[in-house]
PDB file of C-alpha atoms in Angstrom:
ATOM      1  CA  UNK A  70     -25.016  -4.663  16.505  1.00 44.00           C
ATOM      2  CA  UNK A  71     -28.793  -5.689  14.992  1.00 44.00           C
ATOM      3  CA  UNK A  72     -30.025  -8.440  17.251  1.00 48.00           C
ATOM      4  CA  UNK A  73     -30.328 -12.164  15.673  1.00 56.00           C
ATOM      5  CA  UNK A  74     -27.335 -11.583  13.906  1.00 74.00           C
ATOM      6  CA  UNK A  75     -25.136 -14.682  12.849  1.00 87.00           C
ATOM      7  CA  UNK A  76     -21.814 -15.436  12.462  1.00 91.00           C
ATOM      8  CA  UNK A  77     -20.000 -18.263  10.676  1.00 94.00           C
ATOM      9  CA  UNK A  78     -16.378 -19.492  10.707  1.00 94.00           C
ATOM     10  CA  UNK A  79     -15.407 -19.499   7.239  1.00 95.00           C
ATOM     11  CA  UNK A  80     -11.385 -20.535   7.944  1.00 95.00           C
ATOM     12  CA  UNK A  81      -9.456 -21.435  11.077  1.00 94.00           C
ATOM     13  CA  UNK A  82      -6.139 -22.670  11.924  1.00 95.00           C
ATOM     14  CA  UNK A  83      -4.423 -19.771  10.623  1.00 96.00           C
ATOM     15  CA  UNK A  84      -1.392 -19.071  12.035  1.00 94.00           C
ATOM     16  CA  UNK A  85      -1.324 -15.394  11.506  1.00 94.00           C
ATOM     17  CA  UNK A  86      -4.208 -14.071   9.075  1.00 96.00           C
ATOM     18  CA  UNK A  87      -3.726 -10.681   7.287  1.00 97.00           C
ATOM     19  CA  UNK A  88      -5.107  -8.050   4.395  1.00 97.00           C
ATOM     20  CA  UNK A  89      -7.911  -9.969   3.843  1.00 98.00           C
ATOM     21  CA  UNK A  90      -9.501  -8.533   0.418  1.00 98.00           C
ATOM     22  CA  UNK A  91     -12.969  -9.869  -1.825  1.00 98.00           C
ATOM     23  CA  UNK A  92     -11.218 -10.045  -5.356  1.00 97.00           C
ATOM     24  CA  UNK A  93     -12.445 -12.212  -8.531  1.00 96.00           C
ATOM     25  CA  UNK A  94     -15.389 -13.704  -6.319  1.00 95.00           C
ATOM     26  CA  UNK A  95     -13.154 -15.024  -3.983  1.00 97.00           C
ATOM     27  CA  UNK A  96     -11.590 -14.093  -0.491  1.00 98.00           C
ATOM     28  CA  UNK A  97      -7.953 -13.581  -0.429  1.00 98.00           C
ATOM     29  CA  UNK A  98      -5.702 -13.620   2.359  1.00 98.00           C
ATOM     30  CA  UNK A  99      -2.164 -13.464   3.625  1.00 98.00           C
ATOM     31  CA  UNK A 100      -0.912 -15.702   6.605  1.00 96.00           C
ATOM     32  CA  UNK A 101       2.386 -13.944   7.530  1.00 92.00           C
ATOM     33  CA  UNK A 102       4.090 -17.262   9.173  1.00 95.00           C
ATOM     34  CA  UNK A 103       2.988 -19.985   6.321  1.00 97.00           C
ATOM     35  CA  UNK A 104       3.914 -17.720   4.378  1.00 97.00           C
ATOM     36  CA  UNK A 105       1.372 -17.926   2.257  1.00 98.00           C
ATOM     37  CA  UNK A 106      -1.225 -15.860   0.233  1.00 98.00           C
ATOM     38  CA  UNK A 107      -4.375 -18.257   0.063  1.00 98.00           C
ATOM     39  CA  UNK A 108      -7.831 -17.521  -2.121  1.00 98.00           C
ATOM     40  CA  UNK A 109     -10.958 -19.258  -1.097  1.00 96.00           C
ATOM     41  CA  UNK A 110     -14.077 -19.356  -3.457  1.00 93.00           C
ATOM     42  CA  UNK A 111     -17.248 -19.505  -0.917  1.00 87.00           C
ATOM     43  CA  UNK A 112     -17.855 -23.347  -0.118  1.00 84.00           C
ATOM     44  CA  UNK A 113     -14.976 -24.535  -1.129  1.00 89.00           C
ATOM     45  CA  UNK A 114     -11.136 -25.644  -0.033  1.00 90.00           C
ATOM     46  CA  UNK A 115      -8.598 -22.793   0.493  1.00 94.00           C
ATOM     47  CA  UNK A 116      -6.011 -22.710  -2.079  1.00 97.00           C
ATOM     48  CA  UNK A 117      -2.530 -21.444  -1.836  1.00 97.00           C
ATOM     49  CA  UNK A 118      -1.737 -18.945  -4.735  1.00 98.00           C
ATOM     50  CA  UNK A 119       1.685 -18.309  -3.449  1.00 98.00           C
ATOM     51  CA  UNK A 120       5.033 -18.436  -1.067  1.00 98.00           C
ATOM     52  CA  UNK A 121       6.509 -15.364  -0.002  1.00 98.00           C
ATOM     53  CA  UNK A 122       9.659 -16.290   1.813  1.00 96.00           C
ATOM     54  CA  UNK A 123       9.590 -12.541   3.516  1.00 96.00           C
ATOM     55  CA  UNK A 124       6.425 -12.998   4.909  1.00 97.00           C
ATOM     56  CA  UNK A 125       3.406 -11.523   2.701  1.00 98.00           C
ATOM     57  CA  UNK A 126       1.068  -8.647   3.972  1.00 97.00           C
ATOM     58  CA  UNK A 127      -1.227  -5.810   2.000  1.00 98.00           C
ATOM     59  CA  UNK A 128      -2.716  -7.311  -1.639  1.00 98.00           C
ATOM     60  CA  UNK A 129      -3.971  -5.417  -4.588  1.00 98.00           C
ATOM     61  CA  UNK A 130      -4.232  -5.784  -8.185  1.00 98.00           C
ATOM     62  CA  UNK A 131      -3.134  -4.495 -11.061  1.00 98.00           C
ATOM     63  CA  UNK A 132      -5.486  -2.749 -13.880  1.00 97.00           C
ATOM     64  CA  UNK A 133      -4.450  -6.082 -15.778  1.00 96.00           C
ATOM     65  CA  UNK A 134      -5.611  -7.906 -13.142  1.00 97.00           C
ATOM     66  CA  UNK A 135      -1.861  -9.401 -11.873  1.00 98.00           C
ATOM     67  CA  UNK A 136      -1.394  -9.112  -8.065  1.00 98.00           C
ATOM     68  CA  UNK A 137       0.833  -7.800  -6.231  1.00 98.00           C
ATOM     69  CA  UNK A 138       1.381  -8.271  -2.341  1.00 98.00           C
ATOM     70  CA  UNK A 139       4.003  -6.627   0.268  1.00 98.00           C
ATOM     71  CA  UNK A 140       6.798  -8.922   1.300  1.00 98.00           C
ATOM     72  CA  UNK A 141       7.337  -7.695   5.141  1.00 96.00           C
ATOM     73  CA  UNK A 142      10.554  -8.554   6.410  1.00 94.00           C
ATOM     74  CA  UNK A 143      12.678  -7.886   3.388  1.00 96.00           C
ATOM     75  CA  UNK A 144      10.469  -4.454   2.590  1.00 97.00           C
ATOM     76  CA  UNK A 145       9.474  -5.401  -1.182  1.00 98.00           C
ATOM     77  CA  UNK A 146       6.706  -5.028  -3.484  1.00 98.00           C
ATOM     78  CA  UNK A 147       6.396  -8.692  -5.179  1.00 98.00           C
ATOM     79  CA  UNK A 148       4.294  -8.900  -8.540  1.00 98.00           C
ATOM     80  CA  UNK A 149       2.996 -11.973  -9.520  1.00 98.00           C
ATOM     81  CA  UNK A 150       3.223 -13.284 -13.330  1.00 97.00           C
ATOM     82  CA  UNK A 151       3.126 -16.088 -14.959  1.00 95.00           C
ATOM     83  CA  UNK A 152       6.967 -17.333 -14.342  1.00 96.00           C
ATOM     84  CA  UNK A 153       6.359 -16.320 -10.613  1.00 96.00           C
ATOM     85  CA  UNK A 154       7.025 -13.446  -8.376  1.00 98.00           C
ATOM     86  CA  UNK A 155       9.220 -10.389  -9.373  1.00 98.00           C
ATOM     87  CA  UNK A 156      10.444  -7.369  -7.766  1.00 98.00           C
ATOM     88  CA  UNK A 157       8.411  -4.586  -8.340  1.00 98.00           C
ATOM     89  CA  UNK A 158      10.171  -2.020  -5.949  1.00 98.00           C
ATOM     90  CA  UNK A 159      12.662  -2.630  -3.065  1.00 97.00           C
ATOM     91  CA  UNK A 160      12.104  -0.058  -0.087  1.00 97.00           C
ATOM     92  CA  UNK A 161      14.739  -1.925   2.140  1.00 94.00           C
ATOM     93  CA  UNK A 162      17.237   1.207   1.730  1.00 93.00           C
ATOM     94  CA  UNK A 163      14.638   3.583   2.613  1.00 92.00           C
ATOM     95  CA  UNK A 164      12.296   1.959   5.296  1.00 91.00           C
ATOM     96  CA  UNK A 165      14.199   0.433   8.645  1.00 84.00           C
ATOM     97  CA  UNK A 166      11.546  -2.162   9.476  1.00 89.00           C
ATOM     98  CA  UNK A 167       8.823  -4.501   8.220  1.00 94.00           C
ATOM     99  CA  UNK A 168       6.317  -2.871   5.734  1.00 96.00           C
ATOM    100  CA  UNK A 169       2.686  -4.008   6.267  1.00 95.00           C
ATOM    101  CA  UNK A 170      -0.715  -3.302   4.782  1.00 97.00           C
ATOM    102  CA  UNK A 171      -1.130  -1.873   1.094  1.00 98.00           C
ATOM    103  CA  UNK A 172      -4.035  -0.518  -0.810  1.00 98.00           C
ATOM    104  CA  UNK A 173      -3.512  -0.413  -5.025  1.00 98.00           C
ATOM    105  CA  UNK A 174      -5.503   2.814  -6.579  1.00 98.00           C
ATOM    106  CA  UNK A 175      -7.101   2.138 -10.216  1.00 96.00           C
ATOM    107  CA  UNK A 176      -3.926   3.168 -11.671  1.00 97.00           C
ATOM    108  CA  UNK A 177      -1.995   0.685 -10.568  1.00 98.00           C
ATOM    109  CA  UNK A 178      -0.201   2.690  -7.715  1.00 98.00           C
ATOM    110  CA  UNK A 179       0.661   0.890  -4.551  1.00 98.00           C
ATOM    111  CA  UNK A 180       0.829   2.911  -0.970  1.00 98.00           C
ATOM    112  CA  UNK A 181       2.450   0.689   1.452  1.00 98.00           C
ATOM    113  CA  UNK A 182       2.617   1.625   5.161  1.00 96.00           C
ATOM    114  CA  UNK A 183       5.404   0.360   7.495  1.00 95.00           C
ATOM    115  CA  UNK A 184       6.154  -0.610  11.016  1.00 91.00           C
ATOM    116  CA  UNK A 185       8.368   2.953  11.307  1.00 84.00           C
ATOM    117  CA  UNK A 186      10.364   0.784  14.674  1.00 68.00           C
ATOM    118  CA  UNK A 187      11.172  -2.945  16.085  1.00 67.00           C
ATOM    119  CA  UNK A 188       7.278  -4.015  17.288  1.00 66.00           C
ATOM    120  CA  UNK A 189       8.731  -7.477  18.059  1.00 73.00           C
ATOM    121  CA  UNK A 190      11.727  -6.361  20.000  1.00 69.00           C
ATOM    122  CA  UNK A 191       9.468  -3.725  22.019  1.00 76.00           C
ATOM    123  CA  UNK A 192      11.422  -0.906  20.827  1.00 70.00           C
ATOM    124  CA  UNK A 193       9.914   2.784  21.726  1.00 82.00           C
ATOM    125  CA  UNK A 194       7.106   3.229  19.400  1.00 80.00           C
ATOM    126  CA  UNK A 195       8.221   6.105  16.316  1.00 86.00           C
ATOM    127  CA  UNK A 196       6.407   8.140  13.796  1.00 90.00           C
ATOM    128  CA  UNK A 197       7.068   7.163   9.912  1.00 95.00           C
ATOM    129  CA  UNK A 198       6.127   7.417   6.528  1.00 96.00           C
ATOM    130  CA  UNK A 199       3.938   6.245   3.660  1.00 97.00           C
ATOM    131  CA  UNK A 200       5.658   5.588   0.334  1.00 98.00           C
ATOM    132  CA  UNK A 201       3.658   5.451  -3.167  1.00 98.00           C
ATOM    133  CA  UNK A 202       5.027   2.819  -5.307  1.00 98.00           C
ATOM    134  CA  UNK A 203       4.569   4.423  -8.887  1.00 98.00           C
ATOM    135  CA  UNK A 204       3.542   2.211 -12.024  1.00 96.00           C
ATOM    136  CA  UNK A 205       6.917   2.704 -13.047  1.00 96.00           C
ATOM    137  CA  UNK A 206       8.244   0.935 -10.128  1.00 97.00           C
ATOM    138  CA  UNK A 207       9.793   4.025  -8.979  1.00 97.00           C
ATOM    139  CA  UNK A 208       9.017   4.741  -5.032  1.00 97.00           C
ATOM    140  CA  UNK A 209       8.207   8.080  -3.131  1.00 96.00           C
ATOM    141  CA  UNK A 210       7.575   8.903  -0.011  1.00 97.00           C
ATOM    142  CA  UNK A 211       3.563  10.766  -0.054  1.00 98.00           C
ATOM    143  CA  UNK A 212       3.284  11.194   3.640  1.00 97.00           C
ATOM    144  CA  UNK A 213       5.319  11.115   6.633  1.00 97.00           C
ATOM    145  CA  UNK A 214       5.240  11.485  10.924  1.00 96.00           C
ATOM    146  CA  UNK A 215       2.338   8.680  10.954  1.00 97.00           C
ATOM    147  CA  UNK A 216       2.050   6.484  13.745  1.00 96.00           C
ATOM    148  CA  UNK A 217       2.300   2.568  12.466  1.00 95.00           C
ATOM    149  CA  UNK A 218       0.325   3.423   8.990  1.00 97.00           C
ATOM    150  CA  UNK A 219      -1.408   0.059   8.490  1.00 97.00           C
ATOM    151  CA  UNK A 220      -4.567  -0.551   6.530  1.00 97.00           C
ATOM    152  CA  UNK A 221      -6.078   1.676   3.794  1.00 98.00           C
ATOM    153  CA  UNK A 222      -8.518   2.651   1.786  1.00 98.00           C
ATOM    154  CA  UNK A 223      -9.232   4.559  -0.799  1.00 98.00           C
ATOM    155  CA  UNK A 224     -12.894   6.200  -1.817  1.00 97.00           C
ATOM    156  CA  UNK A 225     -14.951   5.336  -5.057  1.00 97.00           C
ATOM    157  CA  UNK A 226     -13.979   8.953  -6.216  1.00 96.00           C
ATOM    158  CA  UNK A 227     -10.462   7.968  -6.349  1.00 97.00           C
ATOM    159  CA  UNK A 228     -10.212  11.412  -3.912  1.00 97.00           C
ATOM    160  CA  UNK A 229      -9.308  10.198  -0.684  1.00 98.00           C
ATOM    161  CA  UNK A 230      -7.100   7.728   0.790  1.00 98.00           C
ATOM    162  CA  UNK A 231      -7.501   7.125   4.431  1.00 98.00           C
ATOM    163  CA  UNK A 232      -5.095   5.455   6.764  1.00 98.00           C
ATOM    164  CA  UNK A 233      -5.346   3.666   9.772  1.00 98.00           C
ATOM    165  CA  UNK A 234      -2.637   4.922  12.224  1.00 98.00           C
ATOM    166  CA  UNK A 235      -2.493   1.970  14.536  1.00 97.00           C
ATOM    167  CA  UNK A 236      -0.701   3.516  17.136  1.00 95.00           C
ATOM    168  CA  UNK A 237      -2.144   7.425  16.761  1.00 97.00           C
ATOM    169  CA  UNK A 238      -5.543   5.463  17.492  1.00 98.00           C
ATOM    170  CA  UNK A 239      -7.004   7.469  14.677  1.00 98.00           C
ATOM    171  CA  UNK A 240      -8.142   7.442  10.786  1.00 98.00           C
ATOM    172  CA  UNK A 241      -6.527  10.006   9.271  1.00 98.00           C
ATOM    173  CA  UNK A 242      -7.460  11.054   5.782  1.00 98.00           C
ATOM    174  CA  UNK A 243      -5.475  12.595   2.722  1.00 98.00           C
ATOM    175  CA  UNK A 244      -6.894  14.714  -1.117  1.00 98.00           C
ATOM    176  CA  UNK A 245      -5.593  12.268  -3.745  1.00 98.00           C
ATOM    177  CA  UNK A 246      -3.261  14.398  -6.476  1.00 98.00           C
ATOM    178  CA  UNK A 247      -3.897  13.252 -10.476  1.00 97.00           C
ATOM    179  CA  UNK A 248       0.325  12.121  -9.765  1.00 97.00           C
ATOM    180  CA  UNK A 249      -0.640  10.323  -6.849  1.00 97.00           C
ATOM    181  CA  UNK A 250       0.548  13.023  -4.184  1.00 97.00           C
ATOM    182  CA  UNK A 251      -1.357  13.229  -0.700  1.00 98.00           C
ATOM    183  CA  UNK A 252      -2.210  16.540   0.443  1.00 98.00           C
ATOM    184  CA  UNK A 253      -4.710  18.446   2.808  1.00 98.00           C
ATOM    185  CA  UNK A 254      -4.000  16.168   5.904  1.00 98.00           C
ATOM    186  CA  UNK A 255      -6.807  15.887   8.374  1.00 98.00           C
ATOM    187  CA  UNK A 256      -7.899  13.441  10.831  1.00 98.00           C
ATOM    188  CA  UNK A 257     -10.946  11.434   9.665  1.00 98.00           C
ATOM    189  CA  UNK A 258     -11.998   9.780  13.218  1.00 98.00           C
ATOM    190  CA  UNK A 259     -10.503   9.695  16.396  1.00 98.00           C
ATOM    191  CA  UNK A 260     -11.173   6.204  17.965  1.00 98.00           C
ATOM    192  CA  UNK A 261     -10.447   6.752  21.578  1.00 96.00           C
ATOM    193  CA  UNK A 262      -9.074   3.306  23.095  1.00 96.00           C
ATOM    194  CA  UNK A 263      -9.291   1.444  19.803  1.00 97.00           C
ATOM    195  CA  UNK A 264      -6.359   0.826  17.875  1.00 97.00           C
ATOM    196  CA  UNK A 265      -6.960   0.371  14.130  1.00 98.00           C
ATOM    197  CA  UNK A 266      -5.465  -2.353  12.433  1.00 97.00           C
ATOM    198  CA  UNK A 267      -7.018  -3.574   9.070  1.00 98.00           C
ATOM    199  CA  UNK A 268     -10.083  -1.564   7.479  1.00 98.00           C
ATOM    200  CA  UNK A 269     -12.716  -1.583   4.798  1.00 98.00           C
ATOM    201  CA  UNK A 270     -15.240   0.859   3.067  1.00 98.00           C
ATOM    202  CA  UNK A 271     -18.537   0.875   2.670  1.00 98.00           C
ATOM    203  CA  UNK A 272     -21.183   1.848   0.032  1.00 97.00           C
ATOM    204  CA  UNK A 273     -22.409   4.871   2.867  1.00 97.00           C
ATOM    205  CA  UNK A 274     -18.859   6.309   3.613  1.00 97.00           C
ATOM    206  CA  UNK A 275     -18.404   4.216   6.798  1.00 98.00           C
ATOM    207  CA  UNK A 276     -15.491   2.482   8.356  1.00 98.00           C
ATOM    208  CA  UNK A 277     -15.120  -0.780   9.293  1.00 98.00           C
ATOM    209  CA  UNK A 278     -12.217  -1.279  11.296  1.00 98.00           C
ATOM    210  CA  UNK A 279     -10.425  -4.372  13.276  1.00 98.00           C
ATOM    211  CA  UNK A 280      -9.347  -3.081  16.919  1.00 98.00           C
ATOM    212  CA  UNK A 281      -6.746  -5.829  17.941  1.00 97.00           C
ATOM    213  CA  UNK A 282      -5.969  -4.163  21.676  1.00 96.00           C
ATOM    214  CA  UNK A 283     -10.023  -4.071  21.734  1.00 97.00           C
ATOM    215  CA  UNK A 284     -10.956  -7.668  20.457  1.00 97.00           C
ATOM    216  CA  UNK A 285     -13.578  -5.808  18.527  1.00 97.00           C
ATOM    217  CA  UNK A 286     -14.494  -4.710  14.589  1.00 98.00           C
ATOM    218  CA  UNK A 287     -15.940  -1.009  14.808  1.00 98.00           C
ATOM    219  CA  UNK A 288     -18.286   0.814  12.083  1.00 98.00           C
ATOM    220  CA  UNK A 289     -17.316   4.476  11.754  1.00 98.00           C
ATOM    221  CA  UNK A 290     -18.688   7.620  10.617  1.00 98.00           C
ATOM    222  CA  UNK A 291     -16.423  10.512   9.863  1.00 98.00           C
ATOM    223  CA  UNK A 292     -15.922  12.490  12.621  1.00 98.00           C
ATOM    224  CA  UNK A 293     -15.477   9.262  15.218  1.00 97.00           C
ATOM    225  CA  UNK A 294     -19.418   7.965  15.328  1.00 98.00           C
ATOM    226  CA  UNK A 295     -19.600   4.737  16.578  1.00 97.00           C
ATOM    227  CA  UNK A 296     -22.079   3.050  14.213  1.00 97.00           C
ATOM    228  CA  UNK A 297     -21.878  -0.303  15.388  1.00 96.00           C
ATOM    229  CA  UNK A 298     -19.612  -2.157  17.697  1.00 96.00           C
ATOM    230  CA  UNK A 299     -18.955  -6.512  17.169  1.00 96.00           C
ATOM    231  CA  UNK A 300     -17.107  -8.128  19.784  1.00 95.00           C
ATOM    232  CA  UNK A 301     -14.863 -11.112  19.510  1.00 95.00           C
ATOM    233  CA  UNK A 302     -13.078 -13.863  21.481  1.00 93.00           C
ATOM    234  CA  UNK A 303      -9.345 -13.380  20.606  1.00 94.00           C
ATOM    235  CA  UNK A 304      -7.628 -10.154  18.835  1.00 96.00           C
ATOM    236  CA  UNK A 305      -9.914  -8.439  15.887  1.00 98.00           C
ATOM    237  CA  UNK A 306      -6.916  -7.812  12.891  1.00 97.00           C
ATOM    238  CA  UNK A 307      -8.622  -6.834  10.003  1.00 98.00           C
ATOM    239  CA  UNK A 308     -12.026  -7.077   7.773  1.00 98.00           C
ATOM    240  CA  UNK A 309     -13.088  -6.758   4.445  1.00 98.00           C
ATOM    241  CA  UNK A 310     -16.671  -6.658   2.725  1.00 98.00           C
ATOM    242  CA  UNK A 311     -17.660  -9.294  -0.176  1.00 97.00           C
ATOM    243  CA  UNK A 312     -19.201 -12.079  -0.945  1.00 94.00           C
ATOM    244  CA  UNK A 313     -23.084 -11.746  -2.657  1.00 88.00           C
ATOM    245  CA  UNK A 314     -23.790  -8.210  -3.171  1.00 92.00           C
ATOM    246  CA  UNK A 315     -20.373  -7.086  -1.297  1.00 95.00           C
ATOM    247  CA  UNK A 316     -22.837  -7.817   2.051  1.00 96.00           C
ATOM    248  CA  UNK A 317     -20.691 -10.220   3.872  1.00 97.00           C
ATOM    249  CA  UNK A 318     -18.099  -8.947   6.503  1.00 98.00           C
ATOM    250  CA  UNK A 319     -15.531 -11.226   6.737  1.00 98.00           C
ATOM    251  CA  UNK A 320     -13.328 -10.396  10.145  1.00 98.00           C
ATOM    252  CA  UNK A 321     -10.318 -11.821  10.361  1.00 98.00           C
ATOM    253  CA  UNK A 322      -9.402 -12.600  13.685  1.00 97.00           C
ATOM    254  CA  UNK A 323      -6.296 -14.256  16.149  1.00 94.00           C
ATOM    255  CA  UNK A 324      -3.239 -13.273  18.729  1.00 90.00           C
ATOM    256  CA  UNK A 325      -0.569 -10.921  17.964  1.00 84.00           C
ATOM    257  CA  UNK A 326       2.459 -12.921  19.165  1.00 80.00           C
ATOM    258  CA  UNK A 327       6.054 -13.998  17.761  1.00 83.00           C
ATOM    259  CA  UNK A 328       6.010 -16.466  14.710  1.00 86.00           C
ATOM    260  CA  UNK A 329       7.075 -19.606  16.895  1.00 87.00           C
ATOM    261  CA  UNK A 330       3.973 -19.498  19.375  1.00 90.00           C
ATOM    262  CA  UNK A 331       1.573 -18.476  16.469  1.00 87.00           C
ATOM    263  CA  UNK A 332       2.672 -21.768  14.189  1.00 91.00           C
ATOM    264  CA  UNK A 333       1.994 -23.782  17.519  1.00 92.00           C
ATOM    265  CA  UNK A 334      -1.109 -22.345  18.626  1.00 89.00           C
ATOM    266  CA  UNK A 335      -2.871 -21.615  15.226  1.00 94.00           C
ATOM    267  CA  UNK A 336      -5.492 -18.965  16.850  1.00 91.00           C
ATOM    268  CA  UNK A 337      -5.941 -17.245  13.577  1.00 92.00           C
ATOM    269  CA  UNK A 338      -9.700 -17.499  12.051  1.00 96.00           C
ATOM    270  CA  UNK A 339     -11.734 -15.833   9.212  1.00 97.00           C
ATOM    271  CA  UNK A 340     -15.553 -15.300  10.302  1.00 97.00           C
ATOM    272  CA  UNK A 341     -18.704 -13.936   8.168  1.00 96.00           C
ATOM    273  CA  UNK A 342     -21.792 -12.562   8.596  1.00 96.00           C
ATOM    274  CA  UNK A 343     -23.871 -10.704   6.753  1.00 95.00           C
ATOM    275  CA  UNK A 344     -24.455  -7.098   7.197  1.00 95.00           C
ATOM    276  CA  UNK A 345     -26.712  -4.346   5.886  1.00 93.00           C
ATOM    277  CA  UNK A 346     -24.557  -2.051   4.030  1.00 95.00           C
ATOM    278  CA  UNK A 347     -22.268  -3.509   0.958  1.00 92.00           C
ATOM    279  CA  UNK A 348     -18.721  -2.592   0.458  1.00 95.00           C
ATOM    280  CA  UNK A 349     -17.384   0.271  -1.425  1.00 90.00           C
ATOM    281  CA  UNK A 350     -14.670   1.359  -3.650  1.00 77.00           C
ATOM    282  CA  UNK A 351     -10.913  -0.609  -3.138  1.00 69.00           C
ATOM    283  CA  UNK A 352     -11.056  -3.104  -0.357  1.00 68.00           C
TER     284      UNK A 352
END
């Protein structure tokens, strides 16, 4: 990391901070244990948008502009209108655990990764899939033996999605079909002892990616280049690029634990600092 470089707090006393994403000029943000999806314009107070009594996770938007976000624990896709939210798609028959992170393509589709095992329980860690929620609401699965699929993004092109496996410690990258298909599998950046959680694109193709196991946020190049390297106190989650010019990293940051000791301790923090290279493409 450029010397001199500073850092702010933007938010703290999160309990659990998630999927942050740079949307309307304004950061938005899940907090799984509030239960809340919160928006915060730069300089001023955070404001709930809504309650997701499953616990929300990955955002997006709609090409009308209406969001949708990925209740966890009951494995939906919520859509919010004006009378509230509404079932979109219900993966609960087809996924066995929580769903988490999400990234919305300009069409409107939504591909949601999942847990693929019990994480809380400490069950033996198993391969699953990714599933493509279609504009019609109707669900497929696009990919499959991924290790905890997590955040995503998807290139300016609309060509390439790429997936952080979480637990394969590795980007792994898929073609884009005109139906939404993945295809031509390849691994995008192998990332050694960090474990991606949350990540976001930038303007020259790079990665920035949260490393909870790691306390750090990495920049990557394709093919595993370690551009730049920002540690941090407690666990790094995930990150997203906004603010003037898309130049403003916002990390999110906190400690992976069960929902009872994260209300109590409150860990969870959003940070910012500026950086040389805006954001890209979908956050």
């Amino acid at each position: 990391m450029q010397p001199g470089i500073h850092i702010e707090t933007v938010v703290d006393g999160l309990a659990f901070a998630e999927a942050p994403r740079w949307h309307d000029d304004m950061l938005w943000f899940s907090d799984f244990y509030t239960r809340k999806v919160t928006r915060l314009r730069m300089g001023g107070e955070p404001e709930t948008v809504c309650e997701v009594a499953g616990q929300p996770s990955g955002l997006g938007w709609l090409p009308d502009g209406r969001m949708l976000v990925v209740s966890m624990s009951d494995r939906r896709l919520l859509r919010l209108d004006n009378d509230g939210l509404n079932t979109v798609a219900d993966l609960s028959s087809i996924l066995p655990h929580h769903c988490n992170d999400m990234v919305v393509d300009h069409r409107g589709r939504a591909y949601i990764g999942n847990f693929g095992f019990d994480l809380l329980n400490r069950a033996p860690v198993q391969s699953t899939v990714l599933m493509m929620v279609d504009t019609d609401g109707s669900v497929r699965q696009v990919a499959d033996d991924l290790l905890f699929p997590n955040g995503c993004v998807i290139t300016p092109d609309h060509a390439t999605l790429i997936v952080a496996e979480t637990f394969g410690k590795r980007l792994t990258a898929f073609d884009i079909a005109d139906d939404g298909t993945l295809s031509r599998r390849r691994v995008w950046a192998a990332l050694g002892d960090a474990s991606p959680d949350g990540i976001c694109l930038d303007a020259e193709g790079a990665i920035w990616v949260a490393s909870p196991p790691t306390s750090e946020f990495l920049r990557v190049r394709e093919g595993g280049a370690i551009l730049d390297r920002i540690a941090v106190p407690e666990q790094a989650i995930a990150c997203a690029l906004g603010g003037p010019e898309r130049r403003t990293l916002f990390m999110v940051t906190g400690r992976v634990s069960g929902e009872q000791r994260a209300l109590a301790e409150r860990t969870g923090r959003i940070q910012a600092m500026r950086v040389q290279v805006p954001g890209a493409g979908l956050p």
